[in-house]
GROMACS .gro file of C-alpha atoms in nm:
model
  125
    1MET     CA    1   5.611  25.180   8.760
    2SER     CA    2   5.370  24.913   8.879
    3LYS     CA    3   5.127  24.726   8.663
    4PRO     CA    4   4.762  24.832   8.676
    5ALA     CA    5   4.537  24.645   8.916
    6SER     CA    6   4.312  24.391   8.750
    7PRO     CA    7   3.938  24.425   8.811
    8ARG     CA    8   3.788  24.215   9.090
    9LYS     CA    9   3.622  23.893   8.989
   10VAL     CA   10   3.357  23.927   9.261
   11GLY     CA   11   3.154  24.211   9.413
   12ASP     CA   12   3.260  24.466   9.674
   13LYS     CA   13   3.114  24.274   9.969
   14GLU     CA   14   3.245  23.936   9.849
   15ALA     CA   15   3.563  23.730   9.881
   16LEU     CA   16   3.680  23.433   9.677
   17ALA     CA   17   3.894  23.120   9.718
   18ILE     CA   18   3.966  22.848   9.463
   19GLY     CA   19   4.090  22.490   9.512
   20ASN     CA   20   4.235  22.375   9.180
   21THR     CA   21   4.344  22.014   9.222
   22ILE     CA   22   4.123  21.828   9.465
   23ARG     CA   23   4.162  21.453   9.425
   24GLY     CA   24   3.830  21.293   9.334
   25SER     CA   25   3.549  21.328   9.085
   26ALA     CA   26   3.354  21.649   9.039
   27ARG     CA   27   3.031  21.458   9.099
   28LYS     CA   28   3.137  21.354   9.450
   29LEU     CA   29   3.279  21.698   9.526
   30ASN     CA   30   2.950  21.858   9.424
   31LEU     CA   31   2.770  21.652   9.690
   32VAL     CA   32   2.995  21.808   9.955
   33ALA     CA   33   2.962  22.158   9.806
   34GLY     CA   34   2.584  22.121   9.816
   35LEU     CA   35   2.599  22.082  10.193
   36ILE     CA   36   2.729  22.438  10.240
   37ARG     CA   37   2.560  22.642   9.964
   38GLY     CA   38   2.361  22.934  10.104
   39ARG     CA   39   2.454  22.869  10.468
   40ARG     CA   40   2.624  23.095  10.719
   41VAL     CA   41   3.001  23.041  10.725
   42GLU     CA   42   3.013  22.930  11.089
   43GLU     CA   43   2.745  22.668  11.026
   44ALA     CA   44   2.910  22.554  10.701
   45LEU     CA   45   3.248  22.505  10.871
   46ASN     CA   46   3.084  22.290  11.140
   47ILE     CA   47   2.905  22.080  10.880
   48LEU     CA   48   3.230  22.018  10.692
   49LYS     CA   49   3.425  21.946  11.010
   50PHE     CA   50   3.195  21.659  11.107
   51SER     CA   51   3.099  21.531  10.763
   52PRO     CA   52   3.197  21.168  10.688
   53LYS     CA   53   3.267  21.253  10.321
   54GLY     CA   54   3.631  21.225  10.219
   55MET     CA   55   3.657  21.553  10.031
   56SER     CA   56   3.496  21.760  10.306
   57GLU     CA   57   3.842  21.828  10.452
   58ASP     CA   58   3.957  21.987  10.125
   59VAL     CA   59   3.639  22.194  10.097
   60TYR     CA   60   3.688  22.302  10.461
   61LYS     CA   61   4.034  22.436  10.373
   62VAL     CA   62   3.905  22.628  10.070
   63LEU     CA   63   3.617  22.778  10.272
   64ALA     CA   64   3.855  22.875  10.554
   65SER     CA   65   4.079  23.040  10.294
   66ALA     CA   66   3.784  23.238  10.157
   67VAL     CA   67   3.701  23.357  10.509
   68ALA     CA   68   4.064  23.459  10.566
   69ASN     CA   69   4.064  23.647  10.234
   70ALA     CA   70   3.745  23.827  10.336
   71GLU     CA   71   3.891  23.930  10.671
   72ASN     CA   72   4.245  24.022  10.570
   73ASN     CA   73   4.218  24.146  10.211
   74HIS     CA   74   3.870  24.300  10.197
   75ASN     CA   75   3.801  24.401  10.561
   76LEU     CA   76   3.468  24.218  10.580
   77ASP     CA   77   3.293  24.118  10.904
   78VAL     CA   78   3.356  23.744  10.956
   79ASP     CA   79   3.044  23.695  11.168
   80ALA     CA   80   2.816  23.821  10.888
   81LEU     CA   81   2.954  23.602  10.608
   82VAL     CA   82   2.736  23.365  10.405
   83VAL     CA   83   2.845  23.110  10.143
   84ALA     CA   84   2.711  23.281   9.831
   85GLU     CA   85   2.848  23.034   9.577
   86ALA     CA   86   3.020  22.694   9.579
   87SER     CA   87   3.072  22.584   9.219
   88VAL     CA   88   3.250  22.267   9.113
   89GLY     CA   89   3.420  22.173   8.786
   90LYS     CA   90   3.653  21.917   8.635
   91SER     CA   91   4.029  21.959   8.643
   92ILE     CA   92   4.302  21.730   8.510
   93SER     CA   93   4.283  21.350   8.498
   94MET     CA   94   4.572  21.115   8.555
   95LYS     CA   95   4.564  20.822   8.316
   96ARG     CA   96   4.701  20.488   8.432
   97PHE     CA   97   4.697  20.136   8.291
   98ALA     CA   98   4.628  19.813   8.474
   99THR     CA   99   4.725  19.473   8.342
  100ARG     CA  100   4.444  19.228   8.272
  101ALA     CA  101   4.417  18.865   8.178
  102ARG     CA  102   4.540  18.725   7.845
  103GLY     CA  103   4.793  19.001   7.783
  104ARG     CA  104   4.545  19.284   7.778
  105SER     CA  105   4.532  19.609   7.970
  106SER     CA  106   4.263  19.849   8.080
  107ARG     CA  107   4.264  20.220   8.142
  108ILE     CA  108   4.224  20.370   8.489
  109VAL     CA  109   4.131  20.738   8.508
  110LYS     CA  110   4.211  20.920   8.833
  111PRO     CA  111   4.018  21.249   8.817
  112PHE     CA  112   4.088  21.579   8.989
  113SER     CA  113   3.832  21.853   9.051
  114ARG     CA  114   3.826  22.224   9.128
  115ILE     CA  115   3.602  22.419   9.359
  116ARG     CA  116   3.532  22.793   9.371
  117VAL     CA  117   3.389  22.930   9.695
  118VAL     CA  118   3.253  23.286   9.721
  119VAL     CA  119   3.152  23.429  10.058
  120ARG     CA  120   2.937  23.742  10.087
  121GLU     CA  121   2.890  23.980  10.376
  122GLN     CA  122   2.521  23.997  10.460
  123GLU     CA  123   2.359  24.273  10.659
  124GLU     CA  124   2.208  24.158  10.986
  125ALA     CA  125   1.829  24.149  10.955
   0.00000   0.00000   0.00000
């Protein structure tokens, strides 16, 4: 007896990939995600490949994973995919302490972020 399948979190012509712990602030990651929102997947991958931003490599991996999910799990046409959604949120934060002058210390917060990429198959117009 197998457990019942959970309902899909996205539509029938969509595929999803999530990156949970990407090192860096959500604000900086959102700048990279803004580069690919609404673009064709092929174009978005090229933008991320040649972007000077540090987190573009991590976003590239998540987008490539979403494309692979679309192709292998949902039988969608890779050439017709568009980045439907690229949403960013906060994840965990590592807290560290640095020593300062006169016996004091200060807090250093090292944030992590998450990104959720949804690709949608679009009919050729």
